[in-house]
PDB file of C-alpha atoms and ligand atoms in Angstrom:
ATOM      1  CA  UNK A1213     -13.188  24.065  -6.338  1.00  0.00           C
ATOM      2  CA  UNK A1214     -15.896  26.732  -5.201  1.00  0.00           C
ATOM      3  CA  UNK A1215     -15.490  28.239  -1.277  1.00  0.00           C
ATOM      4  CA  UNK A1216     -18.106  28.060   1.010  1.00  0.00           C
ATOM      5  CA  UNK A1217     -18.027  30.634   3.892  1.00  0.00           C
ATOM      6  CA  UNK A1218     -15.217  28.764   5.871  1.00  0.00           C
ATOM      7  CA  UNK A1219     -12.918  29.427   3.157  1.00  0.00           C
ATOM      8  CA  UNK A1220     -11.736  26.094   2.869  1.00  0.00           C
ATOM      9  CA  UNK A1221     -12.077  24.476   0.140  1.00  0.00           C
ATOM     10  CA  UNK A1222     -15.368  22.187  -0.628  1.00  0.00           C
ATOM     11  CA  UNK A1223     -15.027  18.532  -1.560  1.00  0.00           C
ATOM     12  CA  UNK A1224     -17.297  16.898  -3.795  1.00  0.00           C
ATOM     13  CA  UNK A1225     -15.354  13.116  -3.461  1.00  0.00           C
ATOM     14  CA  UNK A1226     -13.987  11.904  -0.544  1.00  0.00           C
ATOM     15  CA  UNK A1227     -10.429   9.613  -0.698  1.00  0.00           C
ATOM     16  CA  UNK A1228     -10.898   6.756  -2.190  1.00  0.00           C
ATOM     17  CA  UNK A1229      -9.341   3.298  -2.452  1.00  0.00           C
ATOM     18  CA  UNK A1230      -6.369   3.809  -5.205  1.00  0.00           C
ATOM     19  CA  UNK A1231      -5.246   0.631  -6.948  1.00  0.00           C
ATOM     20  CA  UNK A1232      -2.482  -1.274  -4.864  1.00  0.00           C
ATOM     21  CA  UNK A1233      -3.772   0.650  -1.305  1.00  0.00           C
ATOM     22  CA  UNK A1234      -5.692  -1.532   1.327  1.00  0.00           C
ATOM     23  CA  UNK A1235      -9.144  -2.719  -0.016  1.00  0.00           C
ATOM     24  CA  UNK A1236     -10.748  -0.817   3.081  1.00  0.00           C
ATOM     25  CA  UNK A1237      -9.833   3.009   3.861  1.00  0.00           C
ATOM     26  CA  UNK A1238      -9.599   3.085   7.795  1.00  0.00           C
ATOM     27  CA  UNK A1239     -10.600   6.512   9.736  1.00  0.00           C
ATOM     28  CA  UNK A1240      -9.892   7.412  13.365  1.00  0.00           C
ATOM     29  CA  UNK A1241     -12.467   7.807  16.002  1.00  0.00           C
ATOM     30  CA  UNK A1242     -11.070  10.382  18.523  1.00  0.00           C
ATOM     31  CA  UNK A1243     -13.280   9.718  21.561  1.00  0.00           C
ATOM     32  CA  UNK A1244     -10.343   7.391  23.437  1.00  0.00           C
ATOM     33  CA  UNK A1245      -7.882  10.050  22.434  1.00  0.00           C
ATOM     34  CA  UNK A1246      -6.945  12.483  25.286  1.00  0.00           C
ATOM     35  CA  UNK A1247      -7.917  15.754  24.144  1.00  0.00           C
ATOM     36  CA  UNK A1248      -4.944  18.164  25.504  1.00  0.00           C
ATOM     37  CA  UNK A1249      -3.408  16.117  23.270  1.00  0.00           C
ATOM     38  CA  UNK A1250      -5.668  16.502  20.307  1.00  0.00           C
ATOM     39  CA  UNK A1251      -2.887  18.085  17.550  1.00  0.00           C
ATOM     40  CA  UNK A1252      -0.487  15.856  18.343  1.00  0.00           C
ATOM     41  CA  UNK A1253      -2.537  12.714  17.843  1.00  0.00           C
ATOM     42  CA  UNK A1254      -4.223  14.357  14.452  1.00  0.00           C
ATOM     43  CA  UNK A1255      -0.170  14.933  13.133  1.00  0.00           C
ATOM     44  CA  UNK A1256       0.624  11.714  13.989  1.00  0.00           C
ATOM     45  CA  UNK A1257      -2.038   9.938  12.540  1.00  0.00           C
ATOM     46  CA  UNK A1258      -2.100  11.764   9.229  1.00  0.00           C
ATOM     47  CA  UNK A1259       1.619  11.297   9.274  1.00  0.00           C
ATOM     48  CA  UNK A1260       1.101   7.735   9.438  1.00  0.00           C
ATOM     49  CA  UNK A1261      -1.120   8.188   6.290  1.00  0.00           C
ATOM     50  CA  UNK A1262      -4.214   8.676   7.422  1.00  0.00           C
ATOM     51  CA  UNK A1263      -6.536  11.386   4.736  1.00  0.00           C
ATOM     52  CA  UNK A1264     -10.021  10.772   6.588  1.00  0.00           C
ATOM     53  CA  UNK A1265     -11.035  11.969  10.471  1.00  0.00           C
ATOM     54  CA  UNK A1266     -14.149  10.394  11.873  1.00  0.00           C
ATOM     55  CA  UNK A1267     -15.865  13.132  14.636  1.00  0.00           C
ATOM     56  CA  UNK A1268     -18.365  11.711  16.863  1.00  0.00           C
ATOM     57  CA  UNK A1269     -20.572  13.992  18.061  1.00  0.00           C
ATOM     58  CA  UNK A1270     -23.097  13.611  21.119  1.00  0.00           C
ATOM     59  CA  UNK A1271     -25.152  15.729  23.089  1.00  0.00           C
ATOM     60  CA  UNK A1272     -25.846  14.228  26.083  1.00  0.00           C
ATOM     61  CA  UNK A1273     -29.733  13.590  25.075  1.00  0.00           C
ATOM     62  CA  UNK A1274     -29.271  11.163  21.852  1.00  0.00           C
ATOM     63  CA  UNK A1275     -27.712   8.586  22.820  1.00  0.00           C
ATOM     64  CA  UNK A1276     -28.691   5.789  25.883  1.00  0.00           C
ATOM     65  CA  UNK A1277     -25.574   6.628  28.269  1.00  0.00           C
ATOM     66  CA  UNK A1278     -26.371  10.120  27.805  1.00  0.00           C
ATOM     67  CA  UNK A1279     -22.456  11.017  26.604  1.00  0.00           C
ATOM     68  CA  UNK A1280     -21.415  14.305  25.315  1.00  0.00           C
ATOM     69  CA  UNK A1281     -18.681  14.509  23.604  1.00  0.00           C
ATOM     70  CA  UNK A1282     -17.345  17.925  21.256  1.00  0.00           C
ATOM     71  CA  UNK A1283     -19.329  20.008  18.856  1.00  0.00           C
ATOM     72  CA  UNK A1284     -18.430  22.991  16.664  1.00  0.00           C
ATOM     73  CA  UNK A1285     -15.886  24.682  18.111  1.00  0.00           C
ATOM     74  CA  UNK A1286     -13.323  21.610  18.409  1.00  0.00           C
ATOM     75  CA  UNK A1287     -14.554  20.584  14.952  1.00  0.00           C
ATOM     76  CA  UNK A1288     -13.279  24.054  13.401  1.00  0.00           C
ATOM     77  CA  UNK A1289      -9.637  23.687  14.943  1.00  0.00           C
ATOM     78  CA  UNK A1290      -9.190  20.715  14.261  1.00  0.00           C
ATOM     79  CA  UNK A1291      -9.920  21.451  10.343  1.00  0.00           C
ATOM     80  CA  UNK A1292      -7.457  24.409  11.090  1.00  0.00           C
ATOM     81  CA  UNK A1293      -4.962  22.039  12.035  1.00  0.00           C
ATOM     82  CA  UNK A1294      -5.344  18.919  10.367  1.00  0.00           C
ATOM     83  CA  UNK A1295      -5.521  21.852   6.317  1.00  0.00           C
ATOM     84  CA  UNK A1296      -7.841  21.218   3.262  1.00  0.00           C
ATOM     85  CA  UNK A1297      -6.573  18.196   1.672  1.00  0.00           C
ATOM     86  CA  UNK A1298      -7.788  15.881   4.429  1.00  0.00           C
ATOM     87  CA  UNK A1299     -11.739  14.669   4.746  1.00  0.00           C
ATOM     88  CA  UNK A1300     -13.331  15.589   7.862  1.00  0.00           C
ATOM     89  CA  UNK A1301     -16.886  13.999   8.601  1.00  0.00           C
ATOM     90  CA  UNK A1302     -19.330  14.411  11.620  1.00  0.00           C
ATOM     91  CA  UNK A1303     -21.117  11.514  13.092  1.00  0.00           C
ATOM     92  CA  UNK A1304     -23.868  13.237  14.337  1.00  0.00           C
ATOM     93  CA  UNK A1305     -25.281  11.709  17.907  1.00  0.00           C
ATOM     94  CA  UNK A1306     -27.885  14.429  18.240  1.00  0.00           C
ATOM     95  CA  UNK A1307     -31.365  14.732  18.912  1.00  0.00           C
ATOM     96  CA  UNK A1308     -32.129  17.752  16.219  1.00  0.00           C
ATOM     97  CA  UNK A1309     -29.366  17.693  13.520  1.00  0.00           C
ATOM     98  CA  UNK A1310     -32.633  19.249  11.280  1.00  0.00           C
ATOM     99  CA  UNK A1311     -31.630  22.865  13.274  1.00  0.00           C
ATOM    100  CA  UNK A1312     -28.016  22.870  13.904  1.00  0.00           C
ATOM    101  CA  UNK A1313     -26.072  21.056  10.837  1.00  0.00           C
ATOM    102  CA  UNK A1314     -25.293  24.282   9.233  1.00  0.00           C
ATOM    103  CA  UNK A1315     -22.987  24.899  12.341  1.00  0.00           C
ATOM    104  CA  UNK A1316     -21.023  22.143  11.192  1.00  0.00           C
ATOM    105  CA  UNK A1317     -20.931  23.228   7.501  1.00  0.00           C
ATOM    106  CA  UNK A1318     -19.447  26.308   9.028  1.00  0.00           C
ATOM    107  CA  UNK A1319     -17.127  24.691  10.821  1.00  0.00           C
ATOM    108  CA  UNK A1320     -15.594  22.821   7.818  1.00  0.00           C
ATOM    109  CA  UNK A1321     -16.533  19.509   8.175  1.00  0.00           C
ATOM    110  CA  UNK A1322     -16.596  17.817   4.305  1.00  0.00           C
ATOM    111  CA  UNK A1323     -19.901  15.358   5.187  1.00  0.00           C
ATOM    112  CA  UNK A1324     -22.347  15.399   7.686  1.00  0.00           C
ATOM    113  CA  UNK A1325     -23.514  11.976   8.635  1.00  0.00           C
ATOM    114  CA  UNK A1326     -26.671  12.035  10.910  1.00  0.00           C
ATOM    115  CA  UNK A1327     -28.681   9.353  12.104  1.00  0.00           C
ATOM    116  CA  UNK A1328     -31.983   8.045  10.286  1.00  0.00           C
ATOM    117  CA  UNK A1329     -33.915   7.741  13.582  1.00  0.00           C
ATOM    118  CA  UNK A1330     -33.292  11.505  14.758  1.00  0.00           C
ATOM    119  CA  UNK A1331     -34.525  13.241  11.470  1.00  0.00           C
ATOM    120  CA  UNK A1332     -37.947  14.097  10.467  1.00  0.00           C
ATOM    121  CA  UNK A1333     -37.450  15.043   6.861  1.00  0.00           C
ATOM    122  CA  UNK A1334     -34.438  13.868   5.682  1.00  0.00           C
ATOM    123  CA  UNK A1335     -35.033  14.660   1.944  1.00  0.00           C
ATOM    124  CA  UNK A1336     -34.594  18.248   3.077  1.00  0.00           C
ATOM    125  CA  UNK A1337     -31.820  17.961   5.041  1.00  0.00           C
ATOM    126  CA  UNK A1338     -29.764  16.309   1.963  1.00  0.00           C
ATOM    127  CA  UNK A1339     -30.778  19.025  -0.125  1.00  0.00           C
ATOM    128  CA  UNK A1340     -30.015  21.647   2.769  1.00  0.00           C
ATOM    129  CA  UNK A1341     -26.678  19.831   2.794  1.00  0.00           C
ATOM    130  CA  UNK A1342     -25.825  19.659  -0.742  1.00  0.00           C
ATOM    131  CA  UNK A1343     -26.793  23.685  -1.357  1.00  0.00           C
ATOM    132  CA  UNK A1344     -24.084  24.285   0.672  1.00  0.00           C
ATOM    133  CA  UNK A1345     -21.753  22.259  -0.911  1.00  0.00           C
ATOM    134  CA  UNK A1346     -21.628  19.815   1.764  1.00  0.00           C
ATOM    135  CA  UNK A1347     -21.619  16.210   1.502  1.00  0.00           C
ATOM    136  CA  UNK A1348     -24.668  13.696   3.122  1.00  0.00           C
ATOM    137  CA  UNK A1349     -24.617  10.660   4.783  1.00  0.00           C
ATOM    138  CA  UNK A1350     -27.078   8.687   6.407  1.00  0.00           C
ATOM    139  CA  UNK A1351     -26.382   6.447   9.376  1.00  0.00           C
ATOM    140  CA  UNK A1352     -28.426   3.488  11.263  1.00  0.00           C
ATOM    141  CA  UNK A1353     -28.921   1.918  14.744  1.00  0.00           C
ATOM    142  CA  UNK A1354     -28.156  -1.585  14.641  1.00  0.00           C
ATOM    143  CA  UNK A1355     -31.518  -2.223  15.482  1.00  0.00           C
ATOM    144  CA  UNK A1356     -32.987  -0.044  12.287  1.00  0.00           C
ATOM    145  CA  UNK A1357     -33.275  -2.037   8.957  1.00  0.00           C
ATOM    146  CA  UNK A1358     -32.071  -0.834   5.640  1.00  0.00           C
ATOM    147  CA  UNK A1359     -35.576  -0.119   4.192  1.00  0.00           C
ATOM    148  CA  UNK A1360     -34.865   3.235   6.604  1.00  0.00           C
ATOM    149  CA  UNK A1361     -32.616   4.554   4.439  1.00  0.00           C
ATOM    150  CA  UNK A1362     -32.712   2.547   0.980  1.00  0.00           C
ATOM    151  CA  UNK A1363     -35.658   5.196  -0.415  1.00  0.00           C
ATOM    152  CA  UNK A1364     -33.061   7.747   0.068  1.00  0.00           C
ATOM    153  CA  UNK A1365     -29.961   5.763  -1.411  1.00  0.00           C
ATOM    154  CA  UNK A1366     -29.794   7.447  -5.117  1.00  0.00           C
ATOM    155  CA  UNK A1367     -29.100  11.245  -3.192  1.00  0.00           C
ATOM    156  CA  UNK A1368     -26.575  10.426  -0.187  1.00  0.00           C
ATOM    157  CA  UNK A1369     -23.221  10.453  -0.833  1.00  0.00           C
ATOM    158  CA  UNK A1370     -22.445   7.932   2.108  1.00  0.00           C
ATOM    159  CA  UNK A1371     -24.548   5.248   3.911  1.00  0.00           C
ATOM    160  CA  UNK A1372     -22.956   4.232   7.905  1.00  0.00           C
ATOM    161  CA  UNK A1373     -23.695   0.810   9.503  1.00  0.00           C
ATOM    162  CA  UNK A1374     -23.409   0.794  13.422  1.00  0.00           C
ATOM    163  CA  UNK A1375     -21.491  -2.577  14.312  1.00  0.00           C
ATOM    164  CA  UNK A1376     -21.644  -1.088  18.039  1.00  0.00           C
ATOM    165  CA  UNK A1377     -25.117   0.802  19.946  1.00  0.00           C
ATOM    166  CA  UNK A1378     -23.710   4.492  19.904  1.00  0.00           C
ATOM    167  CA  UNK A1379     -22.646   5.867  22.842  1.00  0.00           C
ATOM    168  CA  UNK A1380     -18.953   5.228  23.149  1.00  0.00           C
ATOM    169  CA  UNK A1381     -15.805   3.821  22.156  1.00  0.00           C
ATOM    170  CA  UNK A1382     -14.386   0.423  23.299  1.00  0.00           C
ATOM    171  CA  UNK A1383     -17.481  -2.058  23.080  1.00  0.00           C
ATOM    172  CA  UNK A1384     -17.594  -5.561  20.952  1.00  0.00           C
ATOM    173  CA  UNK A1385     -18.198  -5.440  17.576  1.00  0.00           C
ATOM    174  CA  UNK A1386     -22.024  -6.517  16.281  1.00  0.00           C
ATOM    175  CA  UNK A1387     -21.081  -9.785  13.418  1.00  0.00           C
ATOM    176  CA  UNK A1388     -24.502  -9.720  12.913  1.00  0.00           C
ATOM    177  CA  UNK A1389     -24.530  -6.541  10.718  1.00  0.00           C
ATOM    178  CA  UNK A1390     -23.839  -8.913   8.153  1.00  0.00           C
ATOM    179  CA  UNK A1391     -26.779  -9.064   6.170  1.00  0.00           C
ATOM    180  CA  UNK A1392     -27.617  -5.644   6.475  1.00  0.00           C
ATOM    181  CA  UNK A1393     -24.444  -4.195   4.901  1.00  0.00           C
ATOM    182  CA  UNK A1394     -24.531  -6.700   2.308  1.00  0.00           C
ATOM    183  CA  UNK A1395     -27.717  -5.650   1.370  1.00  0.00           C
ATOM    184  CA  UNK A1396     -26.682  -2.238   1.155  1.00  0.00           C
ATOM    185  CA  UNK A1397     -23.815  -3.093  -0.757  1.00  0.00           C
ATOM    186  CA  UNK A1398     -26.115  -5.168  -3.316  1.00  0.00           C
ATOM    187  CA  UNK A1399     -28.194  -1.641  -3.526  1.00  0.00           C
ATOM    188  CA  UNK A1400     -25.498   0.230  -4.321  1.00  0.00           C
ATOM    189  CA  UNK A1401     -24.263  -1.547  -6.559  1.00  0.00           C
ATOM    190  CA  UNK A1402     -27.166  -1.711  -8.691  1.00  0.00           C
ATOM    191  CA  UNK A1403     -27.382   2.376  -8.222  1.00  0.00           C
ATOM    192  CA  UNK A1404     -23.937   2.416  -9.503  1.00  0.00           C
ATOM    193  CA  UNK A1405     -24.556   0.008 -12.794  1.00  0.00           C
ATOM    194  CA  UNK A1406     -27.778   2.076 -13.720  1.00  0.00           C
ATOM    195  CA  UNK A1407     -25.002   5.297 -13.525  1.00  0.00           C
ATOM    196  CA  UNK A1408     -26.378   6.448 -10.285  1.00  0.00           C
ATOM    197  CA  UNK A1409     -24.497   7.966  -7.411  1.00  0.00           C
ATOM    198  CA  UNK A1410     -21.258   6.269  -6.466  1.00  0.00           C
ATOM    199  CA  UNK A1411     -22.461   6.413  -2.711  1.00  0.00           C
ATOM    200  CA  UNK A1412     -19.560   4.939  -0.296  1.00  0.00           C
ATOM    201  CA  UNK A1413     -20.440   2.489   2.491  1.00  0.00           C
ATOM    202  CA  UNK A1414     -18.817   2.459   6.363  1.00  0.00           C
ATOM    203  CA  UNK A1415     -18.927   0.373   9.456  1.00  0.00           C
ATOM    204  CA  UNK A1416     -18.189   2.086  12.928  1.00  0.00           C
ATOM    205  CA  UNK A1417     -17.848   0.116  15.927  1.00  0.00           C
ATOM    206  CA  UNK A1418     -15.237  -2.303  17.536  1.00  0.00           C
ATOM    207  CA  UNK A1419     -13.250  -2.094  14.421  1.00  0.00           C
ATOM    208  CA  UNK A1420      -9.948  -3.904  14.910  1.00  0.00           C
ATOM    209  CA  UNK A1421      -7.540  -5.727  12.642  1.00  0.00           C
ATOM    210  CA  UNK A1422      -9.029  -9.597  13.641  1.00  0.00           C
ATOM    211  CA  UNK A1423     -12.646  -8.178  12.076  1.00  0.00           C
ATOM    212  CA  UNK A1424     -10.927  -6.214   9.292  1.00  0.00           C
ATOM    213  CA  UNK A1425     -10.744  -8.391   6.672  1.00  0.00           C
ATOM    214  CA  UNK A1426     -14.514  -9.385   7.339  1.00  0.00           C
ATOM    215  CA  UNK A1427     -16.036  -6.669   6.801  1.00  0.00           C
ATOM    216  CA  UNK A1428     -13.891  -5.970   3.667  1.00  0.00           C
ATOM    217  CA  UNK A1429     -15.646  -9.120   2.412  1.00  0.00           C
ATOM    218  CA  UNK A1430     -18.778  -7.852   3.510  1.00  0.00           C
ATOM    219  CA  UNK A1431     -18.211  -4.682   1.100  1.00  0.00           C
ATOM    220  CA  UNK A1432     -17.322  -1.776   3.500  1.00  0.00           C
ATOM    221  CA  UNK A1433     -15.142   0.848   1.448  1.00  0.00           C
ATOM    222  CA  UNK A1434     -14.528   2.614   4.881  1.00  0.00           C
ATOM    223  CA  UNK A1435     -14.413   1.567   8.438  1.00  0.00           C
ATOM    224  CA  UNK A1436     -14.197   3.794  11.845  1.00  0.00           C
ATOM    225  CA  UNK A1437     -11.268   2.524  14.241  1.00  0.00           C
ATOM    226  CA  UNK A1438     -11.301   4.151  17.498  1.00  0.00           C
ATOM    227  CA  UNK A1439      -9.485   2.075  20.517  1.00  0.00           C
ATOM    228  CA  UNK A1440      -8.166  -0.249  17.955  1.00  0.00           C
ATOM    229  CA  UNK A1441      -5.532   2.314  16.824  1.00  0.00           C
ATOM    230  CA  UNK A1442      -6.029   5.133  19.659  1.00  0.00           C
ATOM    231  CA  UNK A1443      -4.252   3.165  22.543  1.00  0.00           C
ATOM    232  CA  UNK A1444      -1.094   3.000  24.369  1.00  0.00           C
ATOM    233  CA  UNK A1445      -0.745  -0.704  23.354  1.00  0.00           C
ATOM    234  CA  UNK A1446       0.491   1.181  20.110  1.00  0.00           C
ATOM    235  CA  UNK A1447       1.121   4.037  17.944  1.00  0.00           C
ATOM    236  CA  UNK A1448      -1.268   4.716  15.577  1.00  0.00           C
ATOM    237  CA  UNK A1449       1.248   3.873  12.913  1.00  0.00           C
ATOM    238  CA  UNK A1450       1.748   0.384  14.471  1.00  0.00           C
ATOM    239  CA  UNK A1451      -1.882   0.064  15.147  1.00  0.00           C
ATOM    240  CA  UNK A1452      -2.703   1.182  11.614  1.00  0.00           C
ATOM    241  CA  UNK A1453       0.000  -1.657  10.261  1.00  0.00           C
ATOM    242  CA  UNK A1454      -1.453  -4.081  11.873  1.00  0.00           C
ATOM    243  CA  UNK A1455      -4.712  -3.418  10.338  1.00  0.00           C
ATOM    244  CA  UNK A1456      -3.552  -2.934   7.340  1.00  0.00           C
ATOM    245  CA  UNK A1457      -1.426  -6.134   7.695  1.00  0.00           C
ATOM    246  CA  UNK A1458      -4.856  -7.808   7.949  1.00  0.00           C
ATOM    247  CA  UNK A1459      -6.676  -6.285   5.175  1.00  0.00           C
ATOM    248  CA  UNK A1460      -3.682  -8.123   2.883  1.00  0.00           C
ATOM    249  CA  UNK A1461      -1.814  -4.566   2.355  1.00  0.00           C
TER     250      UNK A1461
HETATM  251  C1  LIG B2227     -19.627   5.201  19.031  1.00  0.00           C
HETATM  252  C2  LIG B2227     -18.905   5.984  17.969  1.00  0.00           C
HETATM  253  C3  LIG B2227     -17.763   5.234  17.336  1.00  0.00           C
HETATM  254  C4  LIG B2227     -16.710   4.759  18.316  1.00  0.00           C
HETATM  255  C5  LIG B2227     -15.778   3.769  17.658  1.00  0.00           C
HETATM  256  O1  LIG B2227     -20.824   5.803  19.358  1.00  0.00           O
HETATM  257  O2  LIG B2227     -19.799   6.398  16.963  1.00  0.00           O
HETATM  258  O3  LIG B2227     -17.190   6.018  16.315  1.00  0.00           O
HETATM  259  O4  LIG B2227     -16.008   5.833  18.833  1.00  0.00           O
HETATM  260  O5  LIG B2227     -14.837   3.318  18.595  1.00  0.00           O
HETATM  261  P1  LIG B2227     -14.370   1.791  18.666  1.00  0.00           P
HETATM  262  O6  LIG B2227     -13.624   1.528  17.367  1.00  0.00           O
HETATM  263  O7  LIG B2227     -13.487   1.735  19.860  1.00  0.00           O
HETATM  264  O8  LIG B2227     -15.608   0.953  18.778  1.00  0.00           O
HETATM  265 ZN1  LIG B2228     -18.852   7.236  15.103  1.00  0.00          ZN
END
């Protein structure tokens, strides 16, 4: 395991679904968390058993409602606190991820996931990523097909359906991202028969244990969960349960 400039250690996989575990690995969104609170909710989830942190990052020009959220400098403490061993990503809600990613490399994060519509050459930002020993992953709008990102499949390391329009946690979930992540799915599994990159697929937005199990049909390997298990109708560990209840673990 080489060392980028952060010190921590770089990841080339990311956790993956381990005979026996839940057929869908579930990540917390932070944005309903309170964030004086931030260490506490990270030790509690990943003592529940959560291994993968979902950071959605806005700007305040991106998205429609305007929201800004966190950027760097919350990133690198919470890698500080949360250690090595568990996956960090950035959702990246930005309008020019093509200048600023390598503030995010620095700040530990294992995969940077910007959106399709907000990058002018995104060939170069996967390689830019992947010099520095970062991972890549492409997300869409709702609205944007898969033919956006499908020319790009064979060198991104994740591919990130929006079930919700980005811009904050809390809204309904889209059922008609169906098609659309099946026909990612279909892709890449033909990538992965032809011994092509084992590229992981995730669904963020409205997330909760009665959709679960549908999108696990649908072929997600990872899904977001942000007010479904950040709430005080739960703890995270009974939130978690419950979702995990409905994915048949
Ligand atoms: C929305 C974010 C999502 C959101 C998910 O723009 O990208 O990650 O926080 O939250 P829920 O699960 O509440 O829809
Ligand atoms: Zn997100």
């Amino acid at each position: 395991m080489s060392v980028n400039s952060t010190g921590q250690g770089l990841r080339t996989d990311s956790p993956s679904v381990e005979s026996g575990e839940p057929l869908v690995i579930i990540t917390p969104s932070i944005l309903t968390a309170n964030f004086c609170e931030l260490g506490k909710t990270m030790d509690e989830a990943i003592a529940a058993g959560i291994d993968w942190i979902h950071l959605d990052v806005m700007d305040g020009n991106w998205v429609g409602n305007r929201t800004i959220t966190f950027g760097p400098a919350l990133i690198r403490d919470i890698r500080q606190r949360v250690g090595p061993d568990i996956f960090v990503d950035c959702h990246l809600m930005v309008t020019n991820a093509e200048e600023n990613w390598e503030q995010y490399v620095e700040a530990g994060v294992d995969i940077v996931i910007f959106h399709v519509e907000a990058v002018a050459d995104i060939p170069t930002l996967i390689d830019n990523l992947h010099a520095r020993g970062c991972q890549a992953g492409a997300v869409l709008n709702p609205a944007t097909p898969a033919s956006a990102i499908l020319p790009y499949l064979e060198n991104l390391d994740l591919v990130l359906v929006m079930s919700v329009v980005p811009g904050k946690g809390g809204q309904s979930f889209m059922a008609e991202m169906e098609g659309k992540t099946r026909e990612f799915r279909a892709a890449i599994d033909t990538q992965i028969a032809s011994g092509g990159r084992v590229t992981k697929l995730m669904i963020d937005g409205g997330i909760k244990a009665h959709n679960a199990a549908q999108v696990a049909d649908w072929g997600i390997e990872v899904a977001v969960v942000g007010s479904g298990l950040i709430n005080d109708k739960g703890t995270i560990a009974e939130n978690l349960a419950e979702i995990q209840k409905a994915l048949g673990a």
